Amino acid sequence: MSEAKPPQQDIAALAKGGRTNFLGFLLRLLARIPFLFIASRLYGAPAMGRFASALVMVEFAGMLATLGQKRGLAQRLAENDEHPANVVGDAVLLAMSLALGMGALIYLFPQSMYPSGNFTLADRLLVLSIPGLALGDLALAALAYRFDVATTVRARSVVEPWTISIAAGAFYFIWPSSGLTLAYLASVWAATGVAVFVLLRTYGLPRAWKPRPGPLWQIARRNIPLAGADAVEWGTRKLDVFILRFFVGEAPVGIYYFAQQIASLPQKLKTSFEPVLGPVITRSVKDKDYAAIAKQVCQVGFWIGAAQIGIALALGIPGEGLMGLGGPAFVSGTAALVFLLVAEVVASKAVVSEAALVYLARMRNLWISLATIALQAVLTIALILVARQVTPGPMYVAAAASLALAISLGLSSAVKSRVLTGILGHSISNWRWGLAWAIVPAIAVGVAMTWAPEWAELAVGIPAILGIYCYMLWVRAFGPEDRVLFRKQQPA
């Protein structure tokens, strides 16, 4: 007899996890602002550019080291009869081996992090964050399988951002040339320490476990499609910075990174549901309940899309004021900020479709993802070259890179939702016409507030945009199943 949860309980589980992590999103937003202010005002755009350039390589290595196990671990825990701590032990051993190997390679070739050659010994030590990133991701993925997303909130939304903000301020007075690097290292390992502590308390230590090269190699081979999909998804959000490093100087890259950090806040909403969406979908896949999968994907897709649109409007309309928080030079990145926010909105359908495709059609999803990043690379270079011919301004070049990202992610969303529709036999959509009732008045309020002083545009305008948007969303677009997102789950 199937032990699958009823669809209503699945939606309630998704809502509960989303609620918890949405709180984390708000906490992360509050904590990220001090870091951006400290980094831009104290360290300056060139230092932020060097930091962003190095993070591209380090975070890519950390993500590759997990070998797709952030999502694949849920499936292994669901299907494997071994003690759960042993399954997690296999995953951690494999990830740590890859992380240490890639960290050593990048350390030996620091120009991969700093193409300009402008770095210190402390800057090279940024590679020590690679095993921390991989270990933290796996620990949180294992906890998410038990529907523990509160630890993700504590680690990623409280400990990590507040540590990097406080450490960046402190290191500026101790070691200003490498303060951002050291602050990042401290934040990664602080968050990982929290995750590992709870992991050991929840799963315990492995029992009668020892390294097994054969099964580990089988895990690696099985997870290659997942790892490829993760690499491409991550790469689409970092390829712009990677390419820009070779076309503009450190200061423009730093301004673009500042805009990217603001624009990536809506992307965190996807991670609000990802920890619970994976386990829920894997259970439905096991039962071949395709109607339930379609319902789960559409429901979460609407929640994510609606929230991303509201936040994009609230951050994009007063974009000049937000960028101005970093200093007068940062205002030139407003166009890049707007295109990056658009990219996050159009990517929402691809994100939720991929959450199911990685279990139902791994290789097709991987090929679509590879085509997406290839298209983005070509578009980015082409639009950058066109922008350089039209205007010599480096931030116009940066805006061209963000436009390429928006176009490629929009096409990816269309293709992935179409493929998933064909597999499930049910339509996949995260758009409802009720959203228009929320978008139009929010734009009107936002445009009106641009005539106010800058402090009022930010302090009053952003809450006003979100307020009218959320109210209209509630009365015009939300149905009974949407409102479960705001209700506490009743005990069974």
JSON list of N, CA and C in Angstrom, two decimals, residues 16 151 216 246 286 332 350-351 406 419 454:
[
{"chain": "A", "resi": 16, "resn": "LYS", "atom": "N", "xyz": [4.32, 25.07, 4.57]},
{"chain": "A", "resi": 16, "resn": "LYS", "atom": "CA", "xyz": [5.02, 25.21, 5.85]},
{"chain": "A", "resi": 16, "resn": "LYS", "atom": "C", "xyz": [6.51, 25.49, 5.62]},
{"chain": "A", "resi": 151, "resn": "THR", "atom": "N", "xyz": [16.74, 25.06, 10.21]},
{"chain": "A", "resi": 151, "resn": "THR", "atom": "CA", "xyz": [18.20, 25.12, 10.28]},
{"chain": "A", "resi": 151, "resn": "THR", "atom": "C", "xyz": [18.77, 25.87, 9.09]},
{"chain": "A", "resi": 216, "resn": "LEU", "atom": "N", "xyz": [30.71, 4.53, -4.16]},
{"chain": "A", "resi": 216, "resn": "LEU", "atom": "CA", "xyz": [30.90, 5.97, -4.33]},
{"chain": "A", "resi": 216, "resn": "LEU", "atom": "C", "xyz": [31.02, 6.33, -5.81]},
{"chain": "A", "resi": 246, "resn": "PHE", "atom": "N", "xyz": [36.75, 40.03, -18.36]},
{"chain": "A", "resi": 246, "resn": "PHE", "atom": "CA", "xyz": [37.70, 40.17, -19.46]},
{"chain": "A", "resi": 246, "resn": "PHE", "atom": "C", "xyz": [37.40, 41.38, -20.35]},
{"chain": "A", "resi": 286, "resn": "LYS", "atom": "N", "xyz": [7.89, 8.40, -7.13]},
{"chain": "A", "resi": 286, "resn": "LYS", "atom": "CA", "xyz": [7.91, 7.00, -6.74]},
{"chain": "A", "resi": 286, "resn": "LYS", "atom": "C", "xyz": [6.54, 6.35, -6.94]},
{"chain": "A", "resi": 332, "resn": "SER", "atom": "N", "xyz": [25.30, 54.24, -11.78]},
{"chain": "A", "resi": 332, "resn": "SER", "atom": "CA", "xyz": [25.44, 53.85, -13.20]},
{"chain": "A", "resi": 332, "resn": "SER", "atom": "C", "xyz": [25.06, 52.40, -13.45]},
{"chain": "A", "resi": 350, "resn": "ALA", "atom": "N", "xyz": [11.15, 28.10, -15.22]},
{"chain": "A", "resi": 350, "resn": "ALA", "atom": "CA", "xyz": [12.20, 27.11, -15.46]},
{"chain": "A", "resi": 350, "resn": "ALA", "atom": "C", "xyz": [12.64, 26.46, -14.16]},
{"chain": "A", "resi": 351, "resn": "VAL", "atom": "N", "xyz": [12.71, 27.26, -13.09]},
{"chain": "A", "resi": 351, "resn": "VAL", "atom": "CA", "xyz": [13.17, 26.76, -11.79]},
{"chain": "A", "resi": 351, "resn": "VAL", "atom": "C", "xyz": [12.25, 25.66, -11.27]},
{"chain": "A", "resi": 406, "resn": "ALA", "atom": "N", "xyz": [18.67, 37.73, -19.15]},
{"chain": "A", "resi": 406, "resn": "ALA", "atom": "CA", "xyz": [17.21, 37.74, -19.13]},
{"chain": "A", "resi": 406, "resn": "ALA", "atom": "C", "xyz": [16.64, 37.01, -20.35]},
{"chain": "A", "resi": 419, "resn": "VAL", "atom": "N", "xyz": [8.45, 20.83, -22.03]},
{"chain": "A", "resi": 419, "resn": "VAL", "atom": "CA", "xyz": [8.89, 19.44, -21.91]},
{"chain": "A", "resi": 419, "resn": "VAL", "atom": "C", "xyz": [8.19, 18.76, -20.74]},
{"chain": "A", "resi": 454, "resn": "GLU", "atom": "N", "xyz": [14.68, 61.18, -2.46]},
{"chain": "A", "resi": 454, "resn": "GLU", "atom": "CA", "xyz": [15.22, 59.83, -2.54]},
{"chain": "A", "resi": 454, "resn": "GLU", "atom": "C", "xyz": [14.98, 59.04, -1.26]}
]
